[in-house]
mmCIF file of C-alpha atoms in Angstrom:
data_model
loop_
_atom_site.group_PDB
_atom_site.id
_atom_site.type_symbol
_atom_site.label_atom_id
_atom_site.label_comp_id
_atom_site.label_asym_id
_atom_site.label_seq_id
_atom_site.Cartn_x
_atom_site.Cartn_y
_atom_site.Cartn_z
ATOM 1 C CA MET A 1 0.000 0.000 0.000
ATOM 2 C CA LEU A 2 2.803 2.406 0.884
ATOM 3 C CA GLN A 3 4.542 1.587 -2.379
ATOM 4 C CA HIS A 4 1.325 2.284 -4.280
ATOM 5 C CA LEU A 5 0.932 5.600 -2.435
ATOM 6 C CA ALA A 6 4.516 6.534 -3.270
ATOM 7 C CA THR A 7 3.829 5.742 -6.950
ATOM 8 C CA VAL A 8 0.724 7.958 -6.903
ATOM 9 C CA ILE A 9 2.604 10.833 -5.286
ATOM 10 C CA ASP A 10 5.493 10.490 -7.728
ATOM 11 C CA GLY A 11 3.010 10.762 -10.614
ATOM 12 C CA LEU A 12 1.541 14.039 -9.398
ATOM 13 C CA ASP A 13 2.505 17.201 -11.218
ATOM 14 C CA THR A 14 4.705 19.267 -8.917
ATOM 15 C CA ARG A 15 3.618 22.624 -10.287
ATOM 16 C CA THR A 16 -0.035 21.693 -9.717
ATOM 17 C CA ILE A 17 0.774 20.709 -6.143
ATOM 18 C CA ALA A 18 2.597 24.008 -5.746
ATOM 19 C CA LEU A 19 -0.416 25.956 -7.034
ATOM 20 C CA VAL A 20 -2.802 24.105 -4.692
ATOM 21 C CA THR A 21 -0.432 24.548 -1.758
ATOM 22 C CA SER A 22 -0.055 28.269 -2.429
ATOM 23 C CA THR A 23 -3.826 28.720 -2.722
ATOM 24 C CA VAL A 24 -4.438 26.912 0.556
ATOM 25 C CA PHE A 25 -1.775 28.896 2.399
ATOM 26 C CA PHE A 26 -3.160 32.169 1.034
ATOM 27 C CA ALA A 27 -6.707 31.236 2.095
ATOM 28 C CA VAL A 28 -5.598 30.235 5.600
ATOM 29 C CA THR A 29 -3.560 33.424 5.963
ATOM 30 C CA SER A 30 -6.525 35.547 4.854
ATOM 31 C CA LEU A 31 -8.781 33.771 7.352
ATOM 32 C CA LEU A 32 -6.423 34.342 10.283
ATOM 33 C CA LEU A 33 -5.980 37.995 9.311
ATOM 34 C CA PHE A 34 -9.752 38.437 9.099
ATOM 35 C CA VAL A 35 -10.242 36.927 12.559
ATOM 36 C CA TYR A 36 -7.413 39.007 14.024
ATOM 37 C CA PHE A 37 -8.758 42.332 12.756
ATOM 38 C CA THR A 38 -12.510 41.735 13.132
ATOM 39 C CA ARG A 39 -12.953 39.433 16.138
ATOM 40 C CA LYS A 40 -11.910 39.317 19.752
ATOM 41 C CA THR A 41 -8.548 37.596 20.058
ATOM 42 C CA HIS A 42 -6.195 36.877 22.924
ATOM 43 C CA SER A 43 -2.549 37.487 23.628
ATOM 44 C CA GLY A 44 -0.450 35.409 21.259
ATOM 45 C CA PHE A 45 -2.909 35.274 18.356
ATOM 46 C CA GLY A 46 -0.997 38.016 16.536
ATOM 47 C CA TYR A 47 2.139 35.862 16.582
ATOM 48 C CA TRP A 48 0.148 33.028 15.057
ATOM 49 C CA VAL A 49 -0.874 35.362 12.227
ATOM 50 C CA VAL A 50 2.789 36.301 11.686
ATOM 51 C CA TRP A 51 3.643 32.567 11.705
ATOM 52 C CA GLN A 52 1.207 31.987 8.877
ATOM 53 C CA LEU A 53 2.420 35.035 6.942
ATOM 54 C CA CYS A 54 6.050 33.898 7.207
ATOM 55 C CA ALA A 55 5.138 30.359 6.165
ATOM 56 C CA MET A 56 3.200 31.672 3.165
ATOM 57 C CA ILE A 57 5.963 34.067 2.073
ATOM 58 C CA GLY A 58 8.601 31.362 2.473
ATOM 59 C CA LEU A 59 6.486 29.001 0.392
ATOM 60 C CA MET A 60 5.957 31.611 -2.350
ATOM 61 C CA LEU A 61 9.688 32.306 -2.496
ATOM 62 C CA PHE A 62 10.396 28.582 -2.762
ATOM 63 C CA PHE A 63 7.906 28.045 -5.571
ATOM 64 C CA GLY A 64 9.040 31.201 -7.367
ATOM 65 C CA ARG A 65 12.670 30.194 -7.545
ATOM 66 C CA GLY A 66 13.958 29.122 -10.935
ATOM 67 C CA PRO A 67 16.522 26.480 -11.879
ATOM 68 C CA GLN A 68 19.298 28.844 -10.717
ATOM 69 C CA PRO A 69 17.753 31.086 -8.050
ATOM 70 C CA ALA A 70 19.479 34.202 -6.815
ATOM 71 C CA ALA A 71 21.285 33.814 -3.503
ATOM 72 C CA VAL A 72 19.120 36.457 -1.864
ATOM 73 C CA THR A 73 15.977 34.526 -2.838
ATOM 74 C CA VAL A 74 17.295 31.332 -1.257
ATOM 75 C CA ILE A 75 18.352 33.144 1.930
ATOM 76 C CA LEU A 76 15.014 34.936 2.291
ATOM 77 C CA ASN A 77 13.166 31.689 1.600
ATOM 78 C CA ASN A 78 15.039 29.974 4.420
ATOM 79 C CA LEU A 79 14.675 32.972 6.758
ATOM 80 C CA PHE A 80 10.888 33.138 6.453
ATOM 81 C CA ALA A 81 10.428 29.363 6.534
ATOM 82 C CA LEU A 82 12.505 28.895 9.705
ATOM 83 C CA THR A 83 11.323 31.912 11.662
ATOM 84 C CA ALA A 84 7.701 30.817 11.110
ATOM 85 C CA PRO A 85 7.770 28.062 13.813
ATOM 86 C CA ALA A 86 9.609 30.465 16.134
ATOM 87 C CA PHE A 87 6.655 32.872 15.854
ATOM 88 C CA LEU A 88 4.282 29.946 16.403
ATOM 89 C CA PHE A 89 6.045 29.053 19.654
ATOM 90 C CA HIS A 90 6.043 32.708 20.735
ATOM 91 C CA GLY A 91 2.291 32.735 20.233
ATOM 92 C CA PHE A 92 1.859 29.641 22.413
ATOM 93 C CA ALA A 93 3.995 31.198 25.149
ATOM 94 C CA ARG A 94 1.892 34.361 25.164
ATOM 95 C CA PHE A 95 -1.438 32.546 24.828
ATOM 96 C CA PHE A 96 -0.810 30.085 27.655
ATOM 97 C CA GLY A 97 1.183 32.543 29.742
ATOM 98 C CA PHE A 98 4.460 30.706 30.257
ATOM 99 C CA TYR A 99 8.011 32.115 30.219
ATOM 100 C CA GLU A 100 6.620 35.569 31.049
ATOM 101 C CA LYS A 101 9.483 36.171 33.500
ATOM 102 C CA ASN A 102 12.153 34.562 31.330
ATOM 103 C CA ARG A 103 11.650 35.912 27.833
ATOM 104 C CA ILE A 104 15.068 34.677 26.668
ATOM 105 C CA LEU A 105 13.594 31.167 26.490
ATOM 106 C CA ILE A 106 11.026 32.503 24.012
ATOM 107 C CA TRP A 107 13.636 34.299 21.906
ATOM 108 C CA THR A 108 15.794 31.170 21.754
ATOM 109 C CA GLY A 109 13.675 29.964 18.831
ATOM 110 C CA TYR A 110 14.535 33.046 16.772
ATOM 111 C CA LEU A 111 18.238 32.645 17.610
ATOM 112 C CA ILE A 112 18.147 29.017 16.438
ATOM 113 C CA ALA A 113 16.470 30.078 13.176
ATOM 114 C CA PHE A 114 18.984 32.897 12.534
ATOM 115 C CA ALA A 115 21.920 30.575 13.271
ATOM 116 C CA ALA A 116 20.536 28.026 10.812
ATOM 117 C CA VAL A 117 20.098 30.687 8.110
ATOM 118 C CA ALA A 118 23.691 31.815 8.693
ATOM 119 C CA ALA A 119 24.887 28.208 8.300
ATOM 120 C CA GLN A 120 22.858 27.779 5.114
ATOM 121 C CA SER A 121 24.279 31.036 3.736
ATOM 122 C CA TRP A 122 27.770 29.620 4.333
ATOM 123 C CA PHE A 123 26.881 26.465 2.396
ATOM 124 C CA LEU A 124 25.372 28.638 -0.348
ATOM 125 C CA LEU A 125 28.030 31.328 -0.802
ATOM 126 C CA ALA A 126 31.326 30.272 0.792
ATOM 127 C CA HIS A 127 31.194 26.507 0.445
ATOM 128 C CA PRO A 128 28.314 25.514 -1.908
ATOM 129 C CA ASP A 129 26.719 22.286 -0.743
ATOM 130 C CA GLN A 130 23.023 21.749 -1.438
ATOM 131 C CA GLN A 131 22.841 18.554 0.610
ATOM 132 C CA ALA A 132 24.246 20.346 3.665
ATOM 133 C CA ARG A 133 21.788 23.224 3.217
ATOM 134 C CA ALA A 134 18.877 20.828 3.071
ATOM 135 C CA ALA A 135 20.092 18.925 6.142
ATOM 136 C CA VAL A 136 20.447 22.157 8.140
ATOM 137 C CA PHE A 137 16.991 23.330 7.049
ATOM 138 C CA PHE A 138 15.109 20.124 7.889
ATOM 139 C CA ALA A 139 16.983 19.515 11.135
ATOM 140 C CA THR A 140 16.370 23.075 12.344
ATOM 141 C CA ARG A 141 12.700 23.038 11.423
ATOM 142 C CA ALA A 142 12.276 19.685 13.172
ATOM 143 C CA ILE A 143 13.806 21.122 16.353
ATOM 144 C CA LEU A 144 11.560 24.188 16.239
ATOM 145 C CA LEU A 145 8.440 22.127 15.523
ATOM 146 C CA LEU A 146 9.213 19.722 18.365
ATOM 147 C CA ARG A 147 9.675 22.711 20.632
ATOM 148 C CA CYS A 148 6.241 24.025 19.621
ATOM 149 C CA ALA A 149 4.698 20.609 20.219
ATOM 150 C CA LEU A 150 6.362 19.434 23.424
ATOM 151 C CA GLU A 151 7.608 22.363 25.463
ATOM 152 C CA PRO A 152 4.174 23.928 26.162
ATOM 153 C CA LEU A 153 3.006 20.559 27.556
ATOM 154 C CA GLN A 154 5.197 21.207 30.596
ATOM 155 C CA HIS A 155 2.670 23.873 31.613
ATOM 156 C CA ALA A 156 -0.786 23.051 32.949
ATOM 157 C CA ALA A 157 -2.704 25.504 30.757
ATOM 158 C CA ALA A 158 -1.507 23.824 27.544
ATOM 159 C CA ARG A 159 -1.495 20.315 28.981
ATOM 160 C CA ASN A 160 -5.161 20.589 30.005
ATOM 161 C CA SER A 161 -6.245 21.720 26.536
ATOM 162 C CA SER A 162 -7.481 18.844 24.371
ATOM 163 C CA VAL A 163 -7.136 21.065 21.294
ATOM 164 C CA PHE A 164 -3.479 21.783 21.991
ATOM 165 C CA ARG A 165 -2.790 18.079 22.339
ATOM 166 C CA ILE A 166 -3.964 17.716 18.724
ATOM 167 C CA VAL A 167 -1.621 20.568 17.734
ATOM 168 C CA ALA A 168 1.210 18.786 19.536
ATOM 169 C CA CYS A 169 0.540 15.586 17.590
ATOM 170 C CA ILE A 170 0.622 17.498 14.299
ATOM 171 C CA GLY A 171 3.916 19.118 15.256
ATOM 172 C CA VAL A 172 5.471 15.775 16.164
ATOM 173 C CA VAL A 173 4.361 14.196 12.860
ATOM 174 C CA LEU A 174 5.716 17.093 10.774
ATOM 175 C CA ALA A 175 8.961 17.108 12.748
ATOM 176 C CA GLY A 176 9.251 13.359 12.219
ATOM 177 C CA ASN A 177 8.922 13.851 8.458
ATOM 178 C CA ASP A 178 11.668 16.497 8.543
ATOM 179 C CA LEU A 179 13.946 14.190 10.542
ATOM 180 C CA ARG A 180 13.258 11.471 7.988
ATOM 181 C CA GLN A 181 14.509 13.842 5.287
ATOM 182 C CA VAL A 182 17.701 14.425 7.276
ATOM 183 C CA TRP A 183 18.197 10.710 7.927
ATOM 184 C CA GLN A 184 17.713 9.713 4.297
ATOM 185 C CA GLY A 185 20.047 12.428 3.109
ATOM 186 C CA ASN A 186 17.674 14.252 0.701
ATOM 187 C CA ASP A 187 18.911 12.880 -2.589
ATOM 188 C CA LEU A 188 18.396 16.114 -4.539
ATOM 189 C CA ARG A 189 20.225 16.007 -7.797
ATOM 190 C CA GLY A 190 20.614 19.717 -8.374
ATOM 191 C CA GLU A 191 18.626 22.884 -8.391
ATOM 192 C CA ALA A 192 17.150 22.107 -11.797
ATOM 193 C CA ASP A 193 15.622 18.851 -10.574
ATOM 194 C CA ILE A 194 14.519 19.934 -7.129
ATOM 195 C CA PHE A 195 10.809 20.095 -7.994
ATOM 196 C CA ALA A 196 10.889 16.609 -9.488
ATOM 197 C CA SER A 197 11.939 15.102 -6.145
ATOM 198 C CA ALA A 198 9.354 12.840 -4.504
ATOM 199 C CA ASP A 199 10.525 14.153 -1.126
ATOM 200 C CA ILE A 200 9.591 17.694 -2.159
ATOM 201 C CA LYS A 201 6.140 16.528 -3.240
ATOM 202 C CA ILE A 202 5.587 14.723 0.068
ATOM 203 C CA ALA A 203 6.797 17.797 1.955
ATOM 204 C CA MET A 204 4.346 20.026 0.060
ATOM 205 C CA LEU A 205 1.403 17.693 0.678
ATOM 206 C CA ALA A 206 2.336 17.440 4.350
ATOM 207 C CA ALA A 207 2.576 21.235 4.490
ATOM 208 C CA VAL A 208 -0.954 21.631 3.104
ATOM 209 C CA VAL A 209 -2.543 19.156 5.498
ATOM 210 C CA GLY A 210 -0.516 20.321 8.486
ATOM 211 C CA ASP A 211 -1.166 24.009 7.834
ATOM 212 C CA VAL A 212 -4.933 23.620 7.459
ATOM 213 C CA VAL A 213 -5.320 21.418 10.534
ATOM 214 C CA ALA A 214 -2.962 23.554 12.628
ATOM 215 C CA ALA A 215 -4.761 26.796 11.696
ATOM 216 C CA TYR A 216 -8.110 25.171 12.449
ATOM 217 C CA CYS A 217 -6.805 24.084 15.843
ATOM 218 C CA LEU A 218 -5.534 27.599 16.574
ATOM 219 C CA LEU A 219 -9.017 28.925 15.898
ATOM 220 C CA LEU A 220 -10.381 26.184 18.160
ATOM 221 C CA LEU A 221 -7.980 27.313 20.899
ATOM 222 C CA ARG A 222 -9.403 30.812 20.555
ATOM 223 C CA SER A 223 -12.951 29.448 20.760
ATOM 224 C CA GLU A 224 -12.005 27.280 23.746
ATOM 225 C CA ARG A 225 -10.667 30.344 25.562
ATOM 226 C CA LEU A 226 -13.771 32.375 24.714
ATOM 227 C CA GLU A 227 -16.028 29.601 26.005
ATOM 228 C CA ALA A 228 -14.058 29.466 29.264
ATOM 229 C CA GLU A 229 -14.369 33.245 29.643
ATOM 230 C CA LEU A 230 -18.116 33.050 28.996
ATOM 231 C CA ARG A 231 -18.489 30.311 31.620
ATOM 232 C CA ASP A 232 -16.548 32.387 34.132
ATOM 233 C CA ALA A 233 -18.619 35.469 33.273
ATOM 234 C CA ARG A 234 -21.879 33.543 33.726
ATOM 235 C CA GLN A 235 -20.671 32.225 37.069
ATOM 236 C CA ASP A 236 -19.655 35.732 38.150
ATOM 237 C CA ILE A 237 -23.024 37.155 37.092
ATOM 238 C CA GLU A 238 -24.862 34.364 38.885
ATOM 239 C CA LYS A 239 -22.801 34.958 42.008
ATOM 240 C CA LEU A 240 -23.418 38.709 41.834
ATOM 241 C CA ALA A 241 -27.141 38.071 41.490
ATOM 242 C CA ARG A 242 -27.032 35.993 44.687
ATOM 243 C CA THR A 243 -24.580 38.119 46.657
ATOM 244 C CA ASP A 244 -25.149 41.244 48.716
ATOM 245 C CA ALA A 245 -22.954 43.978 47.233
ATOM 246 C CA LEU A 246 -22.252 45.720 50.548
ATOM 247 C CA THR A 247 -21.321 42.815 52.797
ATOM 248 C CA GLY A 248 -20.393 40.113 50.288
ATOM 249 C CA LEU A 249 -22.845 37.755 52.005
ATOM 250 C CA TRP A 250 -25.564 35.711 50.330
ATOM 251 C CA ASN A 251 -28.722 37.721 49.629
ATOM 252 C CA ARG A 252 -32.428 37.003 50.006
ATOM 253 C CA ARG A 253 -32.758 35.422 46.568
ATOM 254 C CA HIS A 254 -30.124 32.830 47.387
ATOM 255 C CA LEU A 255 -31.756 32.121 50.733
ATOM 256 C CA GLU A 256 -35.149 31.473 49.146
ATOM 257 C CA ASP A 257 -33.595 28.966 46.731
ATOM 258 C CA ILE A 258 -31.452 27.227 49.323
ATOM 259 C CA VAL A 259 -34.256 27.010 51.897
ATOM 260 C CA ARG A 260 -36.433 25.066 49.459
ATOM 261 C CA HIS A 261 -33.573 22.692 48.761
ATOM 262 C CA GLU A 262 -32.679 22.195 52.441
ATOM 263 C CA VAL A 263 -36.288 21.684 53.518
ATOM 264 C CA GLU A 264 -36.783 19.040 50.831
ATOM 265 C CA ARG A 265 -33.559 17.323 51.855
ATOM 266 C CA ALA A 266 -34.530 17.421 55.552
ATOM 267 C CA ARG A 267 -37.896 15.836 54.789
ATOM 268 C CA ARG A 268 -36.369 13.167 52.576
ATOM 269 C CA TYR A 269 -33.771 12.088 55.132
ATOM 270 C CA HIS A 270 -35.795 12.973 58.245
ATOM 271 C CA GLN A 271 -33.200 15.456 59.480
ATOM 272 C CA PRO A 272 -33.760 18.734 61.345
ATOM 273 C CA VAL A 273 -33.084 22.162 59.854
ATOM 274 C CA SER A 274 -33.251 25.576 61.515
ATOM 275 C CA LEU A 275 -33.454 29.137 60.252
ATOM 276 C CA MET A 276 -32.558 32.213 62.266
ATOM 277 C CA LEU A 277 -33.409 35.819 61.450
ATOM 278 C CA PHE A 278 -32.012 38.726 63.435
ATOM 279 C CA ASP A 279 -31.557 42.448 63.075
ATOM 280 C CA ILE A 280 -29.338 45.145 64.585
ATOM 281 C CA ASP A 281 -30.869 47.084 67.434
ATOM 282 C CA HIS A 282 -30.923 50.879 67.137
ATOM 283 C CA PHE A 283 -29.398 50.747 63.661
ATOM 284 C CA LYS A 284 -31.418 53.739 62.508
ATOM 285 C CA SER A 285 -29.909 55.874 65.256
ATOM 286 C CA VAL A 286 -26.405 54.927 64.009
ATOM 287 C CA ASN A 287 -27.279 56.167 60.540
ATOM 288 C CA ASP A 288 -28.907 59.324 61.877
ATOM 289 C CA ARG A 289 -26.042 60.206 64.210
ATOM 290 C CA PHE A 290 -22.926 59.081 62.297
ATOM 291 C CA GLY A 291 -24.140 58.927 58.705
ATOM 292 C CA HIS A 292 -24.829 56.104 56.253
ATOM 293 C CA GLY A 293 -21.135 55.422 55.764
ATOM 294 C CA ALA A 294 -20.827 54.432 59.406
ATOM 295 C CA GLY A 295 -23.986 52.340 59.099
ATOM 296 C CA ASP A 296 -22.524 50.506 56.114
ATOM 297 C CA GLU A 297 -19.367 49.775 58.099
ATOM 298 C CA VAL A 298 -21.455 48.344 60.938
ATOM 299 C CA LEU A 299 -23.236 46.037 58.467
ATOM 300 C CA ARG A 300 -19.922 44.853 57.006
ATOM 301 C CA ARG A 301 -18.478 44.132 60.441
ATOM 302 C CA ILE A 302 -21.580 42.280 61.572
ATOM 303 C CA GLY A 303 -21.328 40.201 58.396
ATOM 304 C CA ALA A 304 -17.647 39.398 59.005
ATOM 305 C CA LEU A 305 -18.337 38.512 62.655
ATOM 306 C CA GLY A 306 -21.183 36.214 61.663
ATOM 307 C CA GLN A 307 -19.036 34.440 59.064
ATOM 308 C CA ARG A 308 -16.383 33.675 61.677
ATOM 309 C CA SER A 309 -18.960 32.355 64.157
ATOM 310 C CA ILE A 310 -20.772 29.733 62.064
ATOM 311 C CA ARG A 311 -19.931 26.286 60.741
ATOM 312 C CA ALA A 312 -18.771 25.639 57.204
ATOM 313 C CA SER A 313 -22.109 23.977 56.420
ATOM 314 C CA ASP A 314 -24.188 26.954 57.618
ATOM 315 C CA ILE A 315 -25.537 29.590 55.234
ATOM 316 C CA PHE A 316 -25.192 33.180 56.431
ATOM 317 C CA GLY A 317 -26.562 36.137 54.501
ATOM 318 C CA ARG A 318 -28.239 39.506 54.539
ATOM 319 C CA TRP A 319 -32.031 39.482 54.323
ATOM 320 C CA GLY A 320 -32.296 43.213 53.698
ATOM 321 C CA GLY A 321 -31.633 46.466 55.515
ATOM 322 C CA GLU A 322 -30.171 45.591 58.925
ATOM 323 C CA GLU A 323 -31.688 42.090 58.912
ATOM 324 C CA PHE A 324 -29.576 38.939 58.558
ATOM 325 C CA PHE A 325 -30.324 35.219 58.295
ATOM 326 C CA ILE A 326 -28.528 31.997 59.188
ATOM 327 C CA LEU A 327 -29.647 28.673 57.791
ATOM 328 C CA VAL A 328 -28.283 25.819 59.923
ATOM 329 C CA PRO A 329 -28.838 22.356 58.402
ATOM 330 C CA SER A 330 -28.991 19.225 60.568
ATOM 331 C CA THR A 331 -29.542 21.350 63.669
ATOM 332 C CA VAL A 332 -32.374 21.049 66.178
ATOM 333 C CA LEU A 333 -34.091 24.070 67.688
ATOM 334 C CA GLU A 334 -32.148 23.996 70.976
ATOM 335 C CA ASP A 335 -28.749 23.970 69.232
ATOM 336 C CA ALA A 336 -29.873 26.780 66.956
ATOM 337 C CA ARG A 337 -30.927 28.800 70.012
ATOM 338 C CA GLN A 338 -27.500 28.322 71.575
ATOM 339 C CA LEU A 339 -25.843 29.578 68.385
ATOM 340 C CA ALA A 340 -28.138 32.608 68.449
ATOM 341 C CA GLU A 341 -27.131 33.345 72.030
ATOM 342 C CA LYS A 342 -23.482 33.036 71.094
ATOM 343 C CA LEU A 343 -23.881 35.538 68.270
ATOM 344 C CA LYS A 344 -25.848 37.857 70.521
#
């Protein structure tokens, strides 16, 4: 089956593959740019857009080179192609929030890419060796892709994301293909025949599939983050709706809901439940004499005192005005009276 697949790939027209690959990369780049400029994005998404732009430009330069490309074209091709995964990693670091206090670990990817381009320039200008250039390119890209795939997994935010685990798998597969190219030695017979190489065709097909899936996963990461923010916002709104703004205690709405639940539970399991209501004596005179600011401080302190005086299972809140409530599950009337005396 693998031999049949290799025969099919070898029969494909390279220029057609190049056209399809370029079209796909351009479409993906346009999509990411559209999302970046028209939708809410998070820290790091901009670096992902730059990753895609660099990958697309590097691909265009590669496809646009002739049988004897100018040295500057080859150098720029390698520069854009190798800095692309460095930008991808930078985006992951910003998105998941790691290496914020040690930025040099982020910039290491760019240094690796620049060093590789310098080495390739040596094998292009000072000591021409196409095989060495190809080995440096594939080895460097494999290192950078493995870094994108594996290093973020050391941090909980990336490790807990099912979407990122898919991205990591893609990175490992693409890096494995690059390492295969290094291991097999890239039998390229010269610049004139480079596009006839089966390895180049496989690399282009892998680039198309990997780019589309990776970009889709990046958009999924954005959606995953938005969904988490919406869940947190809903929880915050729900808590605000059930919390007294002045004291931070539960409010009357929460009490009404929890009382129904506790009464039903007490009936089902034949357990006692008690509810206490109390107010602050002469509270109006405090407001009249010292002002509403002092009255608010009294309410806050009463709330804090009550919180320290009850059990973890008790529900303490503000009923309204200077009135407070305490719901004490699994407590008989006499025990509830003793708690009331303690608070008093």
